[in-house]
Amino acid sequence: MKQLNCKKTFVACALFAIASVPFITAGCKKPAAEKKEADTEVIVYAVNCLKVSEGNLDEYIEQGGDVDSVNAVNVLPDMSGKISGIVAKVGQYVTKNQVIAYVDASRPGYDFSESPVKAPIAGRITAITPTIGTMVSQSTSVAKISNTEDLEIKINIPERFIGRIKENQKVEISFDAYPGEIFEATVSEISPVLDTTTRTMQTKVNITQRDNKIKIGMYAKAKLITNTVNNIVIPSSAIVYRDGAPYIFKIDSDAPALGQAKVKICAVTEGITVDDKTEVTGGISSGDVIVVKGQGSLNDGSSVNVISIAE
């Protein structure tokens, strides 16, 4: 009887164990399904975009110099003596032979009439050097007369760039006094010799855009345009490099708009780069919408949320 009871007990336990398996298996199915759903979640990246278009990109050399008059002369006295009177002032326009100052050549035992100092040309007085009582000679400049209508800037071009400079070359002038404003100019004269001390070549830039804002003596920044290309131009920061090659991310849609979209990675061919802009000679076309901010984490086919599209 004991042996039979043991057999019954063993069979009952085995049946219970077998019956329990389906319940254990069923209990494991739900976490597996939840994990699969979590794996299929899509990450959407917020990005800013740009609608690509063609534009000009200028290569340039930038140098600085002071504004001066193209035509300026120093006014010299006819006699040596003491400045006895000044009858003109800086900024005044004078005509040819107009009296600017007087020189008294008298000395102990000799009494002379005052000698007038006259303007040799018509123009505006840009400097008066001596004051009353100053002794001057016939080689001393009493004043400087300039034609303020015709202005130039003298700049020194480093030797390595002289092959890129030519007469009538376009120049853009800017001043700290007028931030954001550009004034037109051209290269008017190139020195035929090189300064062996500084290894530079003096170049004169004529300001072709007449403007009363520009004053003689102002410091100017001159951009000499050495090459201009007309092509697709994009921000350099829009380009990402994968294995050393340049790519951009393009919105994969014929009619991109704000909202969710997908991106496509495109290999591009770079041209010249100036400041923070790069010419693209292949890989994208005018009208394409590319990602310019937020592209660092993207891959081909990534989902994005387009926040803005600049043009």
mmCIF file of N, CA, C and O in Angstrom, residues 90-154:
data_model
loop_
_atom_site.group_PDB
_atom_site.id
_atom_site.type_symbol
_atom_site.label_atom_id
_atom_site.label_comp_id
_atom_site.label_asym_id
_atom_site.label_seq_id
_atom_site.Cartn_x
_atom_site.Cartn_y
_atom_site.Cartn_z
ATOM 1 N N VAL A 90 40.804 125.113 -40.993
ATOM 2 C CA VAL A 90 40.679 123.750 -41.510
ATOM 3 C C VAL A 90 39.226 123.492 -41.902
ATOM 4 O O VAL A 90 38.286 123.821 -41.179
ATOM 5 N N GLY A 91 39.063 122.892 -43.076
ATOM 6 C CA GLY A 91 37.725 122.604 -43.581
ATOM 7 C C GLY A 91 37.195 123.661 -44.527
ATOM 8 O O GLY A 91 36.207 123.433 -45.226
ATOM 9 N N GLN A 92 37.855 124.807 -44.566
ATOM 10 C CA GLN A 92 37.395 125.895 -45.430
ATOM 11 C C GLN A 92 37.793 125.640 -46.878
ATOM 12 O O GLN A 92 38.898 125.181 -47.162
ATOM 13 N N TYR A 93 36.881 125.980 -47.792
ATOM 14 C CA TYR A 93 37.200 125.867 -49.214
ATOM 15 C C TYR A 93 37.847 127.168 -49.663
ATOM 16 O O TYR A 93 37.330 128.259 -49.398
ATOM 17 N N VAL A 94 38.975 127.066 -50.345
ATOM 18 C CA VAL A 94 39.688 128.253 -50.825
ATOM 19 C C VAL A 94 39.890 128.160 -52.328
ATOM 20 O O VAL A 94 39.944 127.068 -52.896
ATOM 21 N N THR A 95 39.992 129.314 -52.951
ATOM 22 C CA THR A 95 40.255 129.373 -54.389
ATOM 23 C C THR A 95 41.746 129.587 -54.616
ATOM 24 O O THR A 95 42.496 129.928 -53.685
ATOM 25 N N LYS A 96 42.177 129.408 -55.859
ATOM 26 C CA LYS A 96 43.587 129.605 -56.186
ATOM 27 C C LYS A 96 43.991 131.057 -55.916
ATOM 28 O O LYS A 96 43.245 131.986 -56.238
ATOM 29 N N ASN A 97 45.146 131.231 -55.282
ATOM 30 C CA ASN A 97 45.733 132.533 -54.918
ATOM 31 C C ASN A 97 45.016 133.223 -53.757
ATOM 32 O O ASN A 97 45.336 134.373 -53.430
ATOM 33 N N GLN A 98 44.086 132.536 -53.105
ATOM 34 C CA GLN A 98 43.465 133.111 -51.915
ATOM 35 C C GLN A 98 44.468 133.084 -50.772
ATOM 36 O O GLN A 98 45.194 132.107 -50.573
ATOM 37 N N VAL A 99 44.526 134.180 -49.970
ATOM 38 C CA VAL A 99 45.481 134.286 -48.870
ATOM 39 C C VAL A 99 45.050 133.387 -47.720
ATOM 40 O O VAL A 99 43.888 133.388 -47.293
ATOM 41 N N ILE A 100 46.018 132.609 -47.230
ATOM 42 C CA ILE A 100 45.768 131.689 -46.119
ATOM 43 C C ILE A 100 46.394 132.216 -44.827
ATOM 44 O O ILE A 100 45.814 132.113 -43.748
ATOM 45 N N ALA A 101 47.593 132.798 -44.935
ATOM 46 C CA ALA A 101 48.314 133.277 -43.750
ATOM 47 C C ALA A 101 49.284 134.394 -44.169
ATOM 48 O O ALA A 101 49.449 134.681 -45.363
ATOM 49 N N TYR A 102 49.911 134.989 -43.155
ATOM 50 C CA TYR A 102 50.918 136.022 -43.406
ATOM 51 C C TYR A 102 52.194 135.671 -42.659
ATOM 52 O O TYR A 102 52.152 135.144 -41.539
ATOM 53 N N VAL A 103 53.335 136.004 -43.298
ATOM 54 C CA VAL A 103 54.638 135.781 -42.690
ATOM 55 C C VAL A 103 55.337 137.134 -42.560
ATOM 56 O O VAL A 103 55.419 137.907 -43.535
ATOM 57 N N ASP A 104 55.836 137.400 -41.370
ATOM 58 C CA ASP A 104 56.591 138.638 -41.121
ATOM 59 C C ASP A 104 58.081 138.287 -41.118
ATOM 60 O O ASP A 104 58.555 137.575 -40.230
ATOM 61 N N ALA A 105 58.798 138.797 -42.123
ATOM 62 C CA ALA A 105 60.223 138.483 -42.253
ATOM 63 C C ALA A 105 61.113 139.493 -41.535
ATOM 64 O O ALA A 105 62.340 139.433 -41.642
ATOM 65 N N SER A 106 60.510 140.434 -40.794
ATOM 66 C CA SER A 106 61.300 141.468 -40.103
ATOM 67 C C SER A 106 62.211 140.854 -39.055
ATOM 68 O O SER A 106 61.895 139.822 -38.440
ATOM 69 N N ARG A 107 63.352 141.514 -38.846
ATOM 70 C CA ARG A 107 64.290 141.129 -37.792
ATOM 71 C C ARG A 107 64.965 142.405 -37.292
ATOM 72 O O ARG A 107 64.825 143.468 -37.920
ATOM 73 N N PRO A 108 65.677 142.323 -36.194
ATOM 74 C CA PRO A 108 66.291 143.551 -35.653
ATOM 75 C C PRO A 108 67.097 144.312 -36.710
ATOM 76 O O PRO A 108 67.976 143.750 -37.359
ATOM 77 N N GLY A 109 66.740 145.595 -36.888
ATOM 78 C CA GLY A 109 67.434 146.444 -37.866
ATOM 79 C C GLY A 109 66.798 146.415 -39.230
ATOM 80 O O GLY A 109 67.158 147.241 -40.093
ATOM 81 N N TYR A 110 65.875 145.493 -39.453
ATOM 82 C CA TYR A 110 65.217 145.401 -40.756
ATOM 83 C C TYR A 110 63.713 145.276 -40.529
ATOM 84 O O TYR A 110 63.251 144.490 -39.701
ATOM 85 N N ASP A 111 62.975 146.076 -41.288
ATOM 86 C CA ASP A 111 61.519 146.064 -41.164
ATOM 87 C C ASP A 111 60.913 145.778 -42.530
ATOM 88 O O ASP A 111 61.138 146.535 -43.493
ATOM 89 N N PHE A 112 60.171 144.668 -42.630
ATOM 90 C CA PHE A 112 59.587 144.263 -43.896
ATOM 91 C C PHE A 112 58.061 144.233 -43.779
ATOM 92 O O PHE A 112 57.494 144.103 -42.682
ATOM 93 N N SER A 113 57.433 144.361 -44.918
ATOM 94 C CA SER A 113 55.978 144.198 -44.965
ATOM 95 C C SER A 113 55.644 142.718 -44.849
ATOM 96 O O SER A 113 56.442 141.848 -45.206
ATOM 97 N N GLU A 114 54.451 142.457 -44.362
ATOM 98 C CA GLU A 114 54.039 141.056 -44.229
ATOM 99 C C GLU A 114 53.908 140.418 -45.609
ATOM 100 O O GLU A 114 53.397 141.018 -46.558
ATOM 101 N N SER A 115 54.379 139.186 -45.706
ATOM 102 C CA SER A 115 54.309 138.436 -46.963
ATOM 103 C C SER A 115 53.121 137.475 -46.911
ATOM 104 O O SER A 115 53.032 136.657 -45.988
ATOM 105 N N PRO A 116 52.202 137.599 -47.857
ATOM 106 C CA PRO A 116 51.042 136.704 -47.840
ATOM 107 C C PRO A 116 51.409 135.298 -48.305
ATOM 108 O O PRO A 116 52.217 135.109 -49.209
ATOM 109 N N VAL A 117 50.795 134.312 -47.674
ATOM 110 C CA VAL A 117 50.930 132.911 -48.092
ATOM 111 C C VAL A 117 49.649 132.549 -48.836
ATOM 112 O O VAL A 117 48.568 132.565 -48.251
ATOM 113 N N LYS A 118 49.773 132.242 -50.138
ATOM 114 C CA LYS A 118 48.600 132.050 -50.980
ATOM 115 C C LYS A 118 48.407 130.575 -51.359
ATOM 116 O O LYS A 118 49.367 129.823 -51.457
ATOM 117 N N ALA A 119 47.143 130.244 -51.618
ATOM 118 C CA ALA A 119 46.806 128.881 -52.025
ATOM 119 C C ALA A 119 47.248 128.649 -53.463
ATOM 120 O O ALA A 119 46.849 129.397 -54.359
ATOM 121 N N PRO A 120 48.052 127.622 -53.739
ATOM 122 C CA PRO A 120 48.487 127.367 -55.114
ATOM 123 C C PRO A 120 47.399 126.736 -55.982
ATOM 124 O O PRO A 120 47.462 126.797 -57.204
ATOM 125 N N ILE A 121 46.407 126.091 -55.357
ATOM 126 C CA ILE A 121 45.295 125.479 -56.088
ATOM 127 C C ILE A 121 44.005 125.714 -55.320
ATOM 128 O O ILE A 121 44.024 126.108 -54.147
ATOM 129 N N ALA A 122 42.904 125.483 -55.997
ATOM 130 C CA ALA A 122 41.618 125.547 -55.318
ATOM 131 C C ALA A 122 41.353 124.208 -54.635
ATOM 132 O O ALA A 122 41.738 123.152 -55.130
ATOM 133 N N GLY A 123 40.709 124.268 -53.492
ATOM 134 C CA GLY A 123 40.409 123.046 -52.750
ATOM 135 C C GLY A 123 40.024 123.350 -51.322
ATOM 136 O O GLY A 123 39.795 124.505 -50.946
ATOM 137 N N ARG A 124 39.982 122.289 -50.542
ATOM 138 C CA ARG A 124 39.604 122.439 -49.136
ATOM 139 C C ARG A 124 40.829 122.268 -48.252
ATOM 140 O O ARG A 124 41.636 121.364 -48.474
ATOM 141 N N ILE A 125 40.969 123.156 -47.257
ATOM 142 C CA ILE A 125 42.107 123.076 -46.343
ATOM 143 C C ILE A 125 41.883 121.904 -45.397
ATOM 144 O O ILE A 125 40.886 121.849 -44.672
ATOM 145 N N THR A 126 42.800 120.960 -45.423
ATOM 146 C CA THR A 126 42.692 119.782 -44.567
ATOM 147 C C THR A 126 43.677 119.811 -43.409
ATOM 148 O O THR A 126 43.602 118.973 -42.517
ATOM 149 N N ALA A 127 44.599 120.768 -43.413
ATOM 150 C CA ALA A 127 45.547 120.891 -42.298
ATOM 151 C C ALA A 127 46.178 122.278 -42.316
ATOM 152 O O ALA A 127 46.481 122.816 -43.387
ATOM 153 N N ILE A 128 46.368 122.871 -41.137
ATOM 154 C CA ILE A 128 47.152 124.089 -40.954
ATOM 155 C C ILE A 128 48.177 123.764 -39.880
ATOM 156 O O ILE A 128 47.821 123.492 -38.733
ATOM 157 N N THR A 129 49.441 123.761 -40.258
ATOM 158 C CA THR A 129 50.483 123.248 -39.364
ATOM 159 C C THR A 129 50.906 124.230 -38.276
ATOM 160 O O THR A 129 50.849 123.897 -37.089
ATOM 161 N N PRO A 130 51.369 125.437 -38.616
ATOM 162 C CA PRO A 130 51.899 126.317 -37.568
ATOM 163 C C PRO A 130 50.810 127.144 -36.874
ATOM 164 O O PRO A 130 49.664 127.188 -37.334
ATOM 165 N N THR A 131 51.190 127.772 -35.802
ATOM 166 C CA THR A 131 50.331 128.732 -35.108
ATOM 167 C C THR A 131 50.994 130.103 -35.186
ATOM 168 O O THR A 131 52.162 130.229 -35.587
ATOM 169 N N ILE A 132 50.273 131.130 -34.818
ATOM 170 C CA ILE A 132 50.823 132.487 -34.858
ATOM 171 C C ILE A 132 52.052 132.569 -33.947
ATOM 172 O O ILE A 132 52.024 132.120 -32.796
ATOM 173 N N GLY A 133 53.115 133.138 -34.495
ATOM 174 C CA GLY A 133 54.368 133.255 -33.744
ATOM 175 C C GLY A 133 55.382 132.186 -34.093
ATOM 176 O O GLY A 133 56.547 132.279 -33.712
ATOM 177 N N THR A 134 54.972 131.152 -34.834
ATOM 178 C CA THR A 134 55.876 130.064 -35.221
ATOM 179 C C THR A 134 56.829 130.542 -36.316
ATOM 180 O O THR A 134 56.421 131.204 -37.266
ATOM 181 N N MET A 135 58.092 130.204 -36.180
ATOM 182 C CA MET A 135 59.077 130.516 -37.218
ATOM 183 C C MET A 135 58.986 129.475 -38.323
ATOM 184 O O MET A 135 58.942 128.268 -38.052
ATOM 185 N N VAL A 136 58.955 129.943 -39.563
ATOM 186 C CA VAL A 136 58.863 129.031 -40.704
ATOM 187 C C VAL A 136 59.917 129.402 -41.737
ATOM 188 O O VAL A 136 60.391 130.541 -41.788
ATOM 189 N N SER A 137 60.269 128.412 -42.556
ATOM 190 C CA SER A 137 61.193 128.658 -43.669
ATOM 191 C C SER A 137 60.449 128.440 -44.974
ATOM 192 O O SER A 137 59.265 128.064 -44.966
ATOM 193 N N GLN A 138 61.135 128.619 -46.065
ATOM 194 C CA GLN A 138 60.491 128.460 -47.357
ATOM 195 C C GLN A 138 60.196 126.986 -47.700
ATOM 196 O O GLN A 138 59.515 126.713 -48.677
ATOM 197 N N SER A 139 60.729 126.085 -46.883
ATOM 198 C CA SER A 139 60.438 124.652 -47.080
ATOM 199 C C SER A 139 59.460 124.107 -46.035
ATOM 200 O O SER A 139 59.192 122.904 -45.997
ATOM 201 N N THR A 140 58.921 124.999 -45.201
ATOM 202 C CA THR A 140 57.975 124.578 -44.164
ATOM 203 C C THR A 140 56.549 124.629 -44.706
ATOM 204 O O THR A 140 56.128 125.644 -45.275
ATOM 205 N N SER A 141 55.806 123.552 -44.523
ATOM 206 C CA SER A 141 54.412 123.519 -44.960
ATOM 207 C C SER A 141 53.549 124.301 -43.978
ATOM 208 O O SER A 141 53.517 124.003 -42.776
ATOM 209 N N VAL A 142 52.879 125.317 -44.495
ATOM 210 C CA VAL A 142 51.988 126.119 -43.659
ATOM 211 C C VAL A 142 50.597 125.486 -43.604
ATOM 212 O O VAL A 142 49.922 125.516 -42.580
ATOM 213 N N ALA A 143 50.172 124.939 -44.714
ATOM 214 C CA ALA A 143 48.847 124.321 -44.781
ATOM 215 C C ALA A 143 48.851 123.235 -45.854
ATOM 216 O O ALA A 143 49.780 123.134 -46.662
ATOM 217 N N LYS A 144 47.797 122.422 -45.839
ATOM 218 C CA LYS A 144 47.611 121.400 -46.867
ATOM 219 C C LYS A 144 46.239 121.589 -47.488
ATOM 220 O O LYS A 144 45.235 121.697 -46.771
ATOM 221 N N ILE A 145 46.206 121.649 -48.808
ATOM 222 C CA ILE A 145 44.951 121.816 -49.530
ATOM 223 C C ILE A 145 44.672 120.540 -50.320
ATOM 224 O O ILE A 145 45.539 120.043 -51.048
ATOM 225 N N SER A 146 43.466 120.021 -50.176
ATOM 226 C CA SER A 146 43.103 118.757 -50.833
ATOM 227 C C SER A 146 41.807 118.905 -51.604
ATOM 228 O O SER A 146 40.944 119.730 -51.269
ATOM 229 N N ASN A 147 41.683 118.101 -52.634
ATOM 230 C CA ASN A 147 40.424 117.984 -53.362
ATOM 231 C C ASN A 147 39.624 116.877 -52.696
ATOM 232 O O ASN A 147 39.862 115.693 -52.936
ATOM 233 N N THR A 148 38.696 117.237 -51.851
ATOM 234 C CA THR A 148 37.950 116.241 -51.068
ATOM 235 C C THR A 148 36.889 115.509 -51.878
ATOM 236 O O THR A 148 36.215 114.621 -51.355
ATOM 237 N N GLU A 149 36.736 115.864 -53.143
ATOM 238 C CA GLU A 149 35.776 115.185 -53.998
ATOM 239 C C GLU A 149 36.366 113.911 -54.592
ATOM 240 O O GLU A 149 35.630 113.039 -55.057
ATOM 241 N N ASP A 150 37.672 113.825 -54.614
ATOM 242 C CA ASP A 150 38.347 112.673 -55.223
ATOM 243 C C ASP A 150 39.266 112.043 -54.176
ATOM 244 O O ASP A 150 40.347 112.568 -53.886
ATOM 245 N N LEU A 151 38.825 110.909 -53.594
ATOM 246 C CA LEU A 151 39.525 110.313 -52.459
ATOM 247 C C LEU A 151 40.129 108.964 -52.827
ATOM 248 O O LEU A 151 39.626 108.253 -53.703
ATOM 249 N N GLU A 152 41.194 108.622 -52.130
ATOM 250 C CA GLU A 152 41.858 107.342 -52.358
ATOM 251 C C GLU A 152 42.381 106.768 -51.049
ATOM 252 O O GLU A 152 42.454 107.466 -50.026
ATOM 253 N N ILE A 153 42.740 105.507 -51.096
ATOM 254 C CA ILE A 153 43.334 104.821 -49.948
ATOM 255 C C ILE A 153 44.581 104.111 -50.443
ATOM 256 O O ILE A 153 44.538 103.398 -51.455
ATOM 257 N N LYS A 154 45.672 104.295 -49.729
ATOM 258 C CA LYS A 154 46.915 103.606 -50.077
ATOM 259 C C LYS A 154 47.056 102.388 -49.181
ATOM 260 O O LYS A 154 47.051 102.502 -47.948
#
